[in-house]
PDB file of N, CA, C and O in Angstrom:
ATOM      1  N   UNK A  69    -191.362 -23.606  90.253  1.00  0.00           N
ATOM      2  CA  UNK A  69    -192.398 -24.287  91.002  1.00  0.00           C
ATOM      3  C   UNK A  69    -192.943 -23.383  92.108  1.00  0.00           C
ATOM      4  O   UNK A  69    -194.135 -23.198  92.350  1.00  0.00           O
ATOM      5  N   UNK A  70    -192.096 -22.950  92.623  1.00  0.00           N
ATOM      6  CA  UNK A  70    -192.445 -21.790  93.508  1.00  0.00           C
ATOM      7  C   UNK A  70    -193.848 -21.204  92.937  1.00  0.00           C
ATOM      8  O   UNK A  70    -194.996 -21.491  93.278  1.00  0.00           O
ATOM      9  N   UNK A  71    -193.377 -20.281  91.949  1.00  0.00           N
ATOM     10  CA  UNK A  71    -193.940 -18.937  91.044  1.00  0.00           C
ATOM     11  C   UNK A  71    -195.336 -19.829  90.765  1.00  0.00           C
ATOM     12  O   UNK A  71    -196.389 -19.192  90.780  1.00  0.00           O
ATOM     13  N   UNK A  72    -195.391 -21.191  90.525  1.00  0.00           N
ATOM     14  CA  UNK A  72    -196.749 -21.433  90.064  1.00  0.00           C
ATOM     15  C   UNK A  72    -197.488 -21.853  91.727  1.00  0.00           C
ATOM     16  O   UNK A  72    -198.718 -21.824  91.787  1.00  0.00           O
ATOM     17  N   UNK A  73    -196.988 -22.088  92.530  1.00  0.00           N
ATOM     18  CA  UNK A  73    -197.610 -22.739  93.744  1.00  0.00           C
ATOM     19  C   UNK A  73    -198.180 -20.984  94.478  1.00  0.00           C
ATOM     20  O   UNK A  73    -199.185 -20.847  95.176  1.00  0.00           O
ATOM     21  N   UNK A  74    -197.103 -19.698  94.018  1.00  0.00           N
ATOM     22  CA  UNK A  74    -197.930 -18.533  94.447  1.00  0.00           C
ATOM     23  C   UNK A  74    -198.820 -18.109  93.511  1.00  0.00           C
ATOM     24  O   UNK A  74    -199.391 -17.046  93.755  1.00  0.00           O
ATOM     25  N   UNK A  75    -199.144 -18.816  92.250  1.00  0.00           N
ATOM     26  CA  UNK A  75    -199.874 -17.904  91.333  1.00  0.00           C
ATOM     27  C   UNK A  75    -199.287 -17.173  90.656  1.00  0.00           C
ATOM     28  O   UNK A  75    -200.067 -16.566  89.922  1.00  0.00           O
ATOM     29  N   UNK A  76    -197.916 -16.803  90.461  1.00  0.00           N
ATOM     30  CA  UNK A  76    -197.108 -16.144  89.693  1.00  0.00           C
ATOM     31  C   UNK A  76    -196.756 -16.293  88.316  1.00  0.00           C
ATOM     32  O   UNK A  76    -195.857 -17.077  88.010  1.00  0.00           O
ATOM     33  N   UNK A  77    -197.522 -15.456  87.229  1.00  0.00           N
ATOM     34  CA  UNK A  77    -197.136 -16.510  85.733  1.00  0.00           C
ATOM     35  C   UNK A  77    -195.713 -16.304  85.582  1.00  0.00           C
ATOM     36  O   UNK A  77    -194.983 -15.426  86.043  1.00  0.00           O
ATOM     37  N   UNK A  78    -195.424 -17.498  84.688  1.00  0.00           N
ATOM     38  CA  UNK A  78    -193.808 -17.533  84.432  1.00  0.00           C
ATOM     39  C   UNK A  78    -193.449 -18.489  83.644  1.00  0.00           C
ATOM     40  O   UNK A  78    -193.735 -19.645  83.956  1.00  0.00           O
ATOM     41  N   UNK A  79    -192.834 -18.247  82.607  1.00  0.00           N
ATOM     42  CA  UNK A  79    -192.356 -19.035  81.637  1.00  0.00           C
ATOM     43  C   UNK A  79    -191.726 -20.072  82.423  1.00  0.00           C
ATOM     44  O   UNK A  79    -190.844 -19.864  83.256  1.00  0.00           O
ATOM     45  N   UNK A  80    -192.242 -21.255  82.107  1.00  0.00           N
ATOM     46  CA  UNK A  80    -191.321 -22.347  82.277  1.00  0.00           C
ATOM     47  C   UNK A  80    -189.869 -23.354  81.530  1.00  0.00           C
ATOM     48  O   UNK A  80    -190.075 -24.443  80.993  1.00  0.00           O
ATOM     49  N   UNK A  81    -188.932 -22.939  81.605  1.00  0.00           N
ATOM     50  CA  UNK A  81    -188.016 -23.209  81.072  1.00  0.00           C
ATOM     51  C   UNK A  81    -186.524 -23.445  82.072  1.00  0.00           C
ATOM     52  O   UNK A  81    -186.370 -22.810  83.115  1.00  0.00           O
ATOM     53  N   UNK A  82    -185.222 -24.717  81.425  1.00  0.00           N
ATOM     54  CA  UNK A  82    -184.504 -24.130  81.926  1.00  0.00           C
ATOM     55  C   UNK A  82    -183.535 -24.402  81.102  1.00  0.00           C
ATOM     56  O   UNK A  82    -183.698 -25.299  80.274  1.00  0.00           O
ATOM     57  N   UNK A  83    -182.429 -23.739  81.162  1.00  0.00           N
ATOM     58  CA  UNK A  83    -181.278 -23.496  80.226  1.00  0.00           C
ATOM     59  C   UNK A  83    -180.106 -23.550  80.951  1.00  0.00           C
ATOM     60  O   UNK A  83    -179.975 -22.819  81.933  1.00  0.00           O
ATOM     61  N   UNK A  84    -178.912 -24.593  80.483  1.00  0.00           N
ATOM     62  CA  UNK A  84    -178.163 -24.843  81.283  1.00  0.00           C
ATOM     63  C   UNK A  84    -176.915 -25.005  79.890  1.00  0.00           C
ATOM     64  O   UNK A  84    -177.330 -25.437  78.815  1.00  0.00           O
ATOM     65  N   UNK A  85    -175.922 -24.752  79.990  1.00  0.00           N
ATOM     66  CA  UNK A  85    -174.949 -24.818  79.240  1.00  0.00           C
ATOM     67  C   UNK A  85    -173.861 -26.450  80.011  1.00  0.00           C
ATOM     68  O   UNK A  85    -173.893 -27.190  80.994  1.00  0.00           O
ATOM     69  N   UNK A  86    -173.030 -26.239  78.743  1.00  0.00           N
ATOM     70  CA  UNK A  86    -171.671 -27.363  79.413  1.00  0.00           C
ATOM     71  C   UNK A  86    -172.317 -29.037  79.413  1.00  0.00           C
ATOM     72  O   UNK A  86    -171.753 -29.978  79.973  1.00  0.00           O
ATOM     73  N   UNK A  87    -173.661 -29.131  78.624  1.00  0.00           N
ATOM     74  CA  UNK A  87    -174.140 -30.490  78.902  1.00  0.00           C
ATOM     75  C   UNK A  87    -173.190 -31.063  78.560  1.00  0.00           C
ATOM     76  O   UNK A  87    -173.477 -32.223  78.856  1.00  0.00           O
ATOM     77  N   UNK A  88    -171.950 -31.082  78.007  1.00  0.00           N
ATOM     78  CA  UNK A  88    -170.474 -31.933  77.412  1.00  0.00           C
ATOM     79  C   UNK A  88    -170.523 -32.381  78.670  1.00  0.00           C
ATOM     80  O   UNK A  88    -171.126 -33.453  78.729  1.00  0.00           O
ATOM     81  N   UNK A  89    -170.237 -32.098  79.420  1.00  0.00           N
ATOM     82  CA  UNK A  89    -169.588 -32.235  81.383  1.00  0.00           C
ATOM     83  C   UNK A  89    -170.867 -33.477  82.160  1.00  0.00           C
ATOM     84  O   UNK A  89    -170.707 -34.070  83.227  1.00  0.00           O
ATOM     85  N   UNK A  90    -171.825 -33.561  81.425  1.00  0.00           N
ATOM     86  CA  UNK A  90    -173.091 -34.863  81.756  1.00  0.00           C
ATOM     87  C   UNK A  90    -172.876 -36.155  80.976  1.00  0.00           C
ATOM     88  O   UNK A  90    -172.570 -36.394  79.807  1.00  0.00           O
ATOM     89  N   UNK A  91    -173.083 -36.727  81.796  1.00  0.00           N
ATOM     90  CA  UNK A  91    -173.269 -38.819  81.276  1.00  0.00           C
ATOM     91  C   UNK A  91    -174.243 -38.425  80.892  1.00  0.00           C
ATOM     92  O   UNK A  91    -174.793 -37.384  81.251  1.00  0.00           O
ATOM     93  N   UNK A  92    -174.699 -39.368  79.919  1.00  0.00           N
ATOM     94  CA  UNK A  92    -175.656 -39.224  79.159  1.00  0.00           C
ATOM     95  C   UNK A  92    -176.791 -39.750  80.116  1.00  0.00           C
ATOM     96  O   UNK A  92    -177.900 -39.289  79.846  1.00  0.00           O
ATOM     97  N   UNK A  93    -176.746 -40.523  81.060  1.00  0.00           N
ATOM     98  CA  UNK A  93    -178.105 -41.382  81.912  1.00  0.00           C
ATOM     99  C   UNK A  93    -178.430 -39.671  82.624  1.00  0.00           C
ATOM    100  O   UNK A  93    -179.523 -39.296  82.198  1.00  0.00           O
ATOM    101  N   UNK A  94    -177.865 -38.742  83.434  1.00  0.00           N
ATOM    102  CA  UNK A  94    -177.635 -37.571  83.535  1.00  0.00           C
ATOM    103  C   UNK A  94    -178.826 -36.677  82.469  1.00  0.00           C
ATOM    104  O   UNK A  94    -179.769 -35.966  82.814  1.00  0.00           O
ATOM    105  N   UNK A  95    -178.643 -36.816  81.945  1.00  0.00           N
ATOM    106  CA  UNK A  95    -179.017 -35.503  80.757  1.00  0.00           C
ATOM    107  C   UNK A  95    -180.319 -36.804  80.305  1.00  0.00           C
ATOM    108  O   UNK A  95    -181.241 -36.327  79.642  1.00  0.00           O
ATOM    109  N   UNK A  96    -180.381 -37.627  80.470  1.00  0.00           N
ATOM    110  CA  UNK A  96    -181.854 -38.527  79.751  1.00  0.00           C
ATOM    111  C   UNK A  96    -182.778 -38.192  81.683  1.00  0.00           C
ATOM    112  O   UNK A  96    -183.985 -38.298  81.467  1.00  0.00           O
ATOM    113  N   UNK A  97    -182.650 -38.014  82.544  1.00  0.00           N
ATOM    114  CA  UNK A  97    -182.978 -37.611  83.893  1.00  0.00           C
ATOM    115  C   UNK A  97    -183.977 -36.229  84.030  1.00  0.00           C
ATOM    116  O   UNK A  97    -185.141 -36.000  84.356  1.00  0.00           O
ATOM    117  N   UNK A  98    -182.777 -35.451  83.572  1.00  0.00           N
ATOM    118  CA  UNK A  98    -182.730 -34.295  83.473  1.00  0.00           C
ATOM    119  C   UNK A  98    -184.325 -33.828  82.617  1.00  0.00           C
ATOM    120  O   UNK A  98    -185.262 -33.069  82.861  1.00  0.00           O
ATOM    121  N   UNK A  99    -184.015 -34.610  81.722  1.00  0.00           N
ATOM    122  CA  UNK A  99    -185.487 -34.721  80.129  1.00  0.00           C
ATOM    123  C   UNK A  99    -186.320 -34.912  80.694  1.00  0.00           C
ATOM    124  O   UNK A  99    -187.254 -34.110  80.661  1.00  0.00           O
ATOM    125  N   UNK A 100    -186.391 -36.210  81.580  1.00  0.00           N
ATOM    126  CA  UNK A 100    -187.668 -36.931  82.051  1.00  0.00           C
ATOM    127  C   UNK A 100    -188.421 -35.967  82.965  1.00  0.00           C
ATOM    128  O   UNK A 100    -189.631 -35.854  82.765  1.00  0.00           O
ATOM    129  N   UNK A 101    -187.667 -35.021  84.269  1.00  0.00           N
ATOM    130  CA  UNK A 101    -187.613 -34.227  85.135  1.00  0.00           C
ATOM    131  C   UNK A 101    -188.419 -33.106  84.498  1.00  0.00           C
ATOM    132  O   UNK A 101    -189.460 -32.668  84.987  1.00  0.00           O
ATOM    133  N   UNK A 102    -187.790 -32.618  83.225  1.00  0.00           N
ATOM    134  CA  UNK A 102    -188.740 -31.348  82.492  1.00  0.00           C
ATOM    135  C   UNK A 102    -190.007 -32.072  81.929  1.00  0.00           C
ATOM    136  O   UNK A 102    -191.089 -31.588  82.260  1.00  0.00           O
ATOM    137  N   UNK A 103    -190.006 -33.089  81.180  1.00  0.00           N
ATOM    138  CA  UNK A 103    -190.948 -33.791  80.701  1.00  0.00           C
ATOM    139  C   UNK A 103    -192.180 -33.423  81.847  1.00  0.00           C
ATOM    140  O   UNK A 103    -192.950 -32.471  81.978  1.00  0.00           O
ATOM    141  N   UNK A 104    -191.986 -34.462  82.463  1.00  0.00           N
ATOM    142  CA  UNK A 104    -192.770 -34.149  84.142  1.00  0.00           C
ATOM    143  C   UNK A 104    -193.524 -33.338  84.701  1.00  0.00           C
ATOM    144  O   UNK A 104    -194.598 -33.549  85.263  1.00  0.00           O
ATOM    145  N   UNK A 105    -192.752 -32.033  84.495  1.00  0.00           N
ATOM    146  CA  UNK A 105    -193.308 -30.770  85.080  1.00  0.00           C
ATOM    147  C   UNK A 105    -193.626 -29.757  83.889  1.00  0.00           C
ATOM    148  O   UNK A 105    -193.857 -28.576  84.151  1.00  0.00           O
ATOM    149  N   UNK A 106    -193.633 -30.124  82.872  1.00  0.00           N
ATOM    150  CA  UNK A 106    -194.445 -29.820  81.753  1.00  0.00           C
ATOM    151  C   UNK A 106    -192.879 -28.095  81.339  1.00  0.00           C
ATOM    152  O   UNK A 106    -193.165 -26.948  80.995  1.00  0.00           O
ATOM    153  N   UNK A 107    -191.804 -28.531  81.520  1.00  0.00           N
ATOM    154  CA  UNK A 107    -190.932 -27.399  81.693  1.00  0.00           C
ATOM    155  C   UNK A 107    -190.376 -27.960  80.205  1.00  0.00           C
ATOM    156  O   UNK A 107    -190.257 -29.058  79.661  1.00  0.00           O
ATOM    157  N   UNK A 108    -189.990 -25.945  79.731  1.00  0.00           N
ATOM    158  CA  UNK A 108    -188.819 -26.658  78.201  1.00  0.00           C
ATOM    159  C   UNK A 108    -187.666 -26.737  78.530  1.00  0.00           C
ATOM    160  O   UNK A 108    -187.446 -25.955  79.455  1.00  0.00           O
ATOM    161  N   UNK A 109    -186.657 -27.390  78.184  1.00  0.00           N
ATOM    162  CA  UNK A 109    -184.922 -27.580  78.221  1.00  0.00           C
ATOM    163  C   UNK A 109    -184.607 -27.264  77.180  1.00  0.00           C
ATOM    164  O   UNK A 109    -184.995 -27.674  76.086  1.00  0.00           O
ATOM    165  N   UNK A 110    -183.447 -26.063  77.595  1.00  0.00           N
ATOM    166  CA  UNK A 110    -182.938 -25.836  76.339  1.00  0.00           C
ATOM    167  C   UNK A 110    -181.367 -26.513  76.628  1.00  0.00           C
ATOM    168  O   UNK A 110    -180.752 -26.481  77.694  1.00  0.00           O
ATOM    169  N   UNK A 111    -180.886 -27.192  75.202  1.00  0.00           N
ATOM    170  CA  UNK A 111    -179.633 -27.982  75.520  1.00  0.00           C
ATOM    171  C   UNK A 111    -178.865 -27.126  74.800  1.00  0.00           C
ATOM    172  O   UNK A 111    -179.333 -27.001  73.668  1.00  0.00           O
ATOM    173  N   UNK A 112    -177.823 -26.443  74.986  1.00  0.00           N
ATOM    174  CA  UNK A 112    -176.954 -26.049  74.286  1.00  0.00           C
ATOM    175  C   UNK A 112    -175.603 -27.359  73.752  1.00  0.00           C
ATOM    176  O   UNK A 112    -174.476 -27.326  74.246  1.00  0.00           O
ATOM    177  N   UNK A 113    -175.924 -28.156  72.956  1.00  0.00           N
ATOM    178  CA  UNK A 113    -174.904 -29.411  73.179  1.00  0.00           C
ATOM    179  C   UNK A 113    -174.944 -29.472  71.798  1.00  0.00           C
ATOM    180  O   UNK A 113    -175.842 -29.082  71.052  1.00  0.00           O
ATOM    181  N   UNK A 114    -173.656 -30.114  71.464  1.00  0.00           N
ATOM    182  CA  UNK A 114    -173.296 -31.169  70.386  1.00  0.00           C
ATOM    183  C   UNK A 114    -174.359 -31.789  69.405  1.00  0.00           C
ATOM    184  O   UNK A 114    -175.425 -31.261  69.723  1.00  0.00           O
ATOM    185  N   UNK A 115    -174.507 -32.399  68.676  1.00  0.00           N
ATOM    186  CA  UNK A 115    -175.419 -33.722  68.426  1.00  0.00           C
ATOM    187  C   UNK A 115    -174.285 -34.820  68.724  1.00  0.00           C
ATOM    188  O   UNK A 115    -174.734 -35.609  69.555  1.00  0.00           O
ATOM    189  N   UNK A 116    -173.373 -35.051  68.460  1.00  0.00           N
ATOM    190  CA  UNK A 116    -172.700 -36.475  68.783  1.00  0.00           C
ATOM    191  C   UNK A 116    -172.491 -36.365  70.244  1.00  0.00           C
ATOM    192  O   UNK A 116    -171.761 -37.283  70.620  1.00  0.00           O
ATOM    193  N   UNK A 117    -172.904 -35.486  71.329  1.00  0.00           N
ATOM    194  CA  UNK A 117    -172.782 -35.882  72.598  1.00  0.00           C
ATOM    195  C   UNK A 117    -174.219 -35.717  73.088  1.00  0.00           C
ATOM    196  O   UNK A 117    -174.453 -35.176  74.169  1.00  0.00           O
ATOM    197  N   UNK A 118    -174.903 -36.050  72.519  1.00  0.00           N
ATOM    198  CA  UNK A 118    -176.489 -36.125  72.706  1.00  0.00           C
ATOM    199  C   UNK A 118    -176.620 -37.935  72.700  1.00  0.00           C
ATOM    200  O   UNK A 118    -176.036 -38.769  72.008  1.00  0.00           O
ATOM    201  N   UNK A 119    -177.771 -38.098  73.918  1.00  0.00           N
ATOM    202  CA  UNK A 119    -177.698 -39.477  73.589  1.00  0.00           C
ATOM    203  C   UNK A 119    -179.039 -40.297  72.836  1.00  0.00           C
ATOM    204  O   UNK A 119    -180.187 -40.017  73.183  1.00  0.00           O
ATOM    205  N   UNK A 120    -178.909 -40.780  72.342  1.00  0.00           N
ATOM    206  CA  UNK A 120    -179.610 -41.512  71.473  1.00  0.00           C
ATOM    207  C   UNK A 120    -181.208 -41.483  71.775  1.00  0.00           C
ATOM    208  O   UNK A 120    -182.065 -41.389  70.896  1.00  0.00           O
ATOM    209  N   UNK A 121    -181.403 -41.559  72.857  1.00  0.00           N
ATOM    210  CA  UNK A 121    -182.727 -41.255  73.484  1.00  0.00           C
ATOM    211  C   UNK A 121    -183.344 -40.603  73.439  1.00  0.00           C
ATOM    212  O   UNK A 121    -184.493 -41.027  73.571  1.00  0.00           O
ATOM    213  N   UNK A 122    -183.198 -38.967  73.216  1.00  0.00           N
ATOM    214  CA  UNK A 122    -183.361 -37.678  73.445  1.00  0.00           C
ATOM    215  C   UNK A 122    -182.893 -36.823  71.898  1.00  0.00           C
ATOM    216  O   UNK A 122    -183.403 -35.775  71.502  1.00  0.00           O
ATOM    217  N   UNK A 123    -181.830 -37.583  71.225  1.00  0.00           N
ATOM    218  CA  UNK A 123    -182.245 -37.073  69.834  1.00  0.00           C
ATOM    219  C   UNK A 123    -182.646 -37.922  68.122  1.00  0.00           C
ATOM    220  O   UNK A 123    -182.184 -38.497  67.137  1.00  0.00           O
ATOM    221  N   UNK A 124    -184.213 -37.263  69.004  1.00  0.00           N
ATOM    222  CA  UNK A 124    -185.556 -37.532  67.947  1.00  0.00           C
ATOM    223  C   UNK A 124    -186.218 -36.320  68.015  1.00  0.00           C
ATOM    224  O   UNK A 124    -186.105 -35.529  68.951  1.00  0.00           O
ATOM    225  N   UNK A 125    -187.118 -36.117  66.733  1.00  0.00           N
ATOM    226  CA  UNK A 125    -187.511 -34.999  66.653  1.00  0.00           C
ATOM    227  C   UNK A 125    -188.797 -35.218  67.205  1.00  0.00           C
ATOM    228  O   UNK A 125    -189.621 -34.753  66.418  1.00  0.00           O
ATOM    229  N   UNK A 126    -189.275 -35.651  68.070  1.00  0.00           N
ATOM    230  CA  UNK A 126    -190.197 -35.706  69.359  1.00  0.00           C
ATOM    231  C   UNK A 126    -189.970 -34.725  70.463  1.00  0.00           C
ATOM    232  O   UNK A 126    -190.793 -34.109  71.140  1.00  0.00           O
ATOM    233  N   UNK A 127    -188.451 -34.720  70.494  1.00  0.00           N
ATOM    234  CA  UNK A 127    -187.889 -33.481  71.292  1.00  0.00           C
ATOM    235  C   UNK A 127    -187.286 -33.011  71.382  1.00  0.00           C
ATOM    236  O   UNK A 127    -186.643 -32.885  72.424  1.00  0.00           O
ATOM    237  N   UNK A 128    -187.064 -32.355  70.191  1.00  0.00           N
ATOM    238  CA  UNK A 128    -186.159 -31.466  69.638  1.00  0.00           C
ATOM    239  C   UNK A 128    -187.077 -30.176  68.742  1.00  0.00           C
ATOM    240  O   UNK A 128    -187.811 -30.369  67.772  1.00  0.00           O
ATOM    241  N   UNK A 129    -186.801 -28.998  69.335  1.00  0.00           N
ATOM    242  CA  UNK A 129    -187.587 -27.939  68.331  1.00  0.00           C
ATOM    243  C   UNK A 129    -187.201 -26.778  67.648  1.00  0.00           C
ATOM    244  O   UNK A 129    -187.894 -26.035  66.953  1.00  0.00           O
ATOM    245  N   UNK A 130    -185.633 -26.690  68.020  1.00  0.00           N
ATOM    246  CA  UNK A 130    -184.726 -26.014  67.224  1.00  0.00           C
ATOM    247  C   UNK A 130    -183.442 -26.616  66.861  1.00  0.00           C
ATOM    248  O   UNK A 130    -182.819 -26.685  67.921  1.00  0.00           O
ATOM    249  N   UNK A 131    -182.796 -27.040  66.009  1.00  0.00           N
ATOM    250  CA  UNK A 131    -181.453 -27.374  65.428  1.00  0.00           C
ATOM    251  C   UNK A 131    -181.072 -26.237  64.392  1.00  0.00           C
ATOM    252  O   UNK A 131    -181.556 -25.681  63.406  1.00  0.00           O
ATOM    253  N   UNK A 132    -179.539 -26.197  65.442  1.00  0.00           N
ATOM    254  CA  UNK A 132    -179.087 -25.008  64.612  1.00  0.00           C
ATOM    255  C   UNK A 132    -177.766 -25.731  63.990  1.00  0.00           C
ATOM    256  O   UNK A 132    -177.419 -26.887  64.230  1.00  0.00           O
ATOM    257  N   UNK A 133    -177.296 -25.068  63.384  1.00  0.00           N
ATOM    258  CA  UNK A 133    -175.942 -25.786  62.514  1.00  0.00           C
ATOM    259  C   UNK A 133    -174.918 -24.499  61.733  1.00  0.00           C
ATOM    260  O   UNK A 133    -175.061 -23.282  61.855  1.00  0.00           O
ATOM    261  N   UNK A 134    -174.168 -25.034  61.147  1.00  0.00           N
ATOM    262  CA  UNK A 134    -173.110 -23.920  60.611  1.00  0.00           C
ATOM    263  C   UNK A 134    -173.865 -23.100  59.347  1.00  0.00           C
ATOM    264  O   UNK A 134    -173.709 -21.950  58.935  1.00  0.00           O
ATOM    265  N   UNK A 135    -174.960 -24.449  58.811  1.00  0.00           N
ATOM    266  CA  UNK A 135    -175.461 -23.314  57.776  1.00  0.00           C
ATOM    267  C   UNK A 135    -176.897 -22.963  58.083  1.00  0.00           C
ATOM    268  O   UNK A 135    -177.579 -22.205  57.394  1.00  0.00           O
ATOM    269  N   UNK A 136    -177.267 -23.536  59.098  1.00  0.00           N
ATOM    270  CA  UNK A 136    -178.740 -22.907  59.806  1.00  0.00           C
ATOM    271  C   UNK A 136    -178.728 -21.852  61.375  1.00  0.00           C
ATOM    272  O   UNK A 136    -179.356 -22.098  62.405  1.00  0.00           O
ATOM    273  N   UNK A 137    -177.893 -20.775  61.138  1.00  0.00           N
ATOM    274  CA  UNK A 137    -177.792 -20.139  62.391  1.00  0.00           C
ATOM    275  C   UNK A 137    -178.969 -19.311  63.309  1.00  0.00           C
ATOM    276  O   UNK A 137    -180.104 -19.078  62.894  1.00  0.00           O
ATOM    277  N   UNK A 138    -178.667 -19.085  64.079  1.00  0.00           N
ATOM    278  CA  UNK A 138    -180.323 -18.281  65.043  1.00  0.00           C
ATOM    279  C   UNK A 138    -180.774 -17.323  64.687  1.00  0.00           C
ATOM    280  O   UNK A 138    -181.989 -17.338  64.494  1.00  0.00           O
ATOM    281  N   UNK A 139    -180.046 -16.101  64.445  1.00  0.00           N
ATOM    282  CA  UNK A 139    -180.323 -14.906  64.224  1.00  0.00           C
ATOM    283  C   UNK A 139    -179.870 -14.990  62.524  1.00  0.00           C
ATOM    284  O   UNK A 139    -180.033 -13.960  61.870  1.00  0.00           O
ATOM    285  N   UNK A 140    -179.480 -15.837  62.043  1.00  0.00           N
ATOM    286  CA  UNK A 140    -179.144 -16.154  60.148  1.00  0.00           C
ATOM    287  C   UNK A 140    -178.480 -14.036  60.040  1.00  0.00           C
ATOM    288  O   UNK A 140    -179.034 -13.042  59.570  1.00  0.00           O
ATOM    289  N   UNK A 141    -177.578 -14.169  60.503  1.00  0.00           N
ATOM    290  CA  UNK A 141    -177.109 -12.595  59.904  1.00  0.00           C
ATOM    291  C   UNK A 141    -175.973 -13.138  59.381  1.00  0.00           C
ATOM    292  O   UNK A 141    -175.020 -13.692  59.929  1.00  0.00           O
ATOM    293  N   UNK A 142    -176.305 -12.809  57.831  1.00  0.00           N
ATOM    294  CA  UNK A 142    -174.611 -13.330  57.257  1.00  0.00           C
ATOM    295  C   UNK A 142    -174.040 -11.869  56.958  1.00  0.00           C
ATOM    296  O   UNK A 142    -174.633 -10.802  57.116  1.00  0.00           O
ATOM    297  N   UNK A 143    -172.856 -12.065  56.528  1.00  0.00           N
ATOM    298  CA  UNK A 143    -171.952 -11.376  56.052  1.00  0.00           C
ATOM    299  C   UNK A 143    -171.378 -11.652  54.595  1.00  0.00           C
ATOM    300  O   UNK A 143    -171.053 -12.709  54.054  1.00  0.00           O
ATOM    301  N   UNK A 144    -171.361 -10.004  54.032  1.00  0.00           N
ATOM    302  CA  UNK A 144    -171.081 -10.446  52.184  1.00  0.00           C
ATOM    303  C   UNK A 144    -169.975  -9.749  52.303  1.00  0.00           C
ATOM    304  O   UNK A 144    -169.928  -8.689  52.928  1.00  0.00           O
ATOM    305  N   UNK A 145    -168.473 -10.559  51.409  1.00  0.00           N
ATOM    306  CA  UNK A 145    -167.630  -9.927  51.363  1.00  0.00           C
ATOM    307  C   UNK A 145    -167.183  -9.191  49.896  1.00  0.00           C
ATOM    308  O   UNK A 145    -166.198  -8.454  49.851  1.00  0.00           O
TER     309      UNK A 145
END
């Protein structure tokens, strides 16, 4: 907020690990807060500790999984 109130471009984002350690009313706050200020959240979390509110694919834009990884570098043995 700063960076945009001086004119400073800057990706807006924030990235926070350990969302396990948030109530879920917490982390639905948190959404509304980025929502708001037009900021992305990146959740590094679970899906079963995600709360019901927040996972829809309205806002959600990457799901990764054991057989969909980020960088997909497998290994052949």
């Amino acid at each position: 907020m700063f960076a945009d109130e001086e004119n400073i471009p800057v990706l807006h984002f924030i990235l926070n690990d350990k969302k396990e350690l948030m109530h879920s009313n917490q982390l639905i706050k948190v959404a509304g807060f980025a929502k708001n200020k037009n900021i992305q959240l990146i959740f590094s979390i679970l899906e079963d500790k995600l709360p019901l509110e927040l996972n829809n694919m309205e806002y959600i834009v990457l799901r990764l999984s054991q057989s969909d990884k980020l960088f997909r570098i497998e290994t052949t043995n």
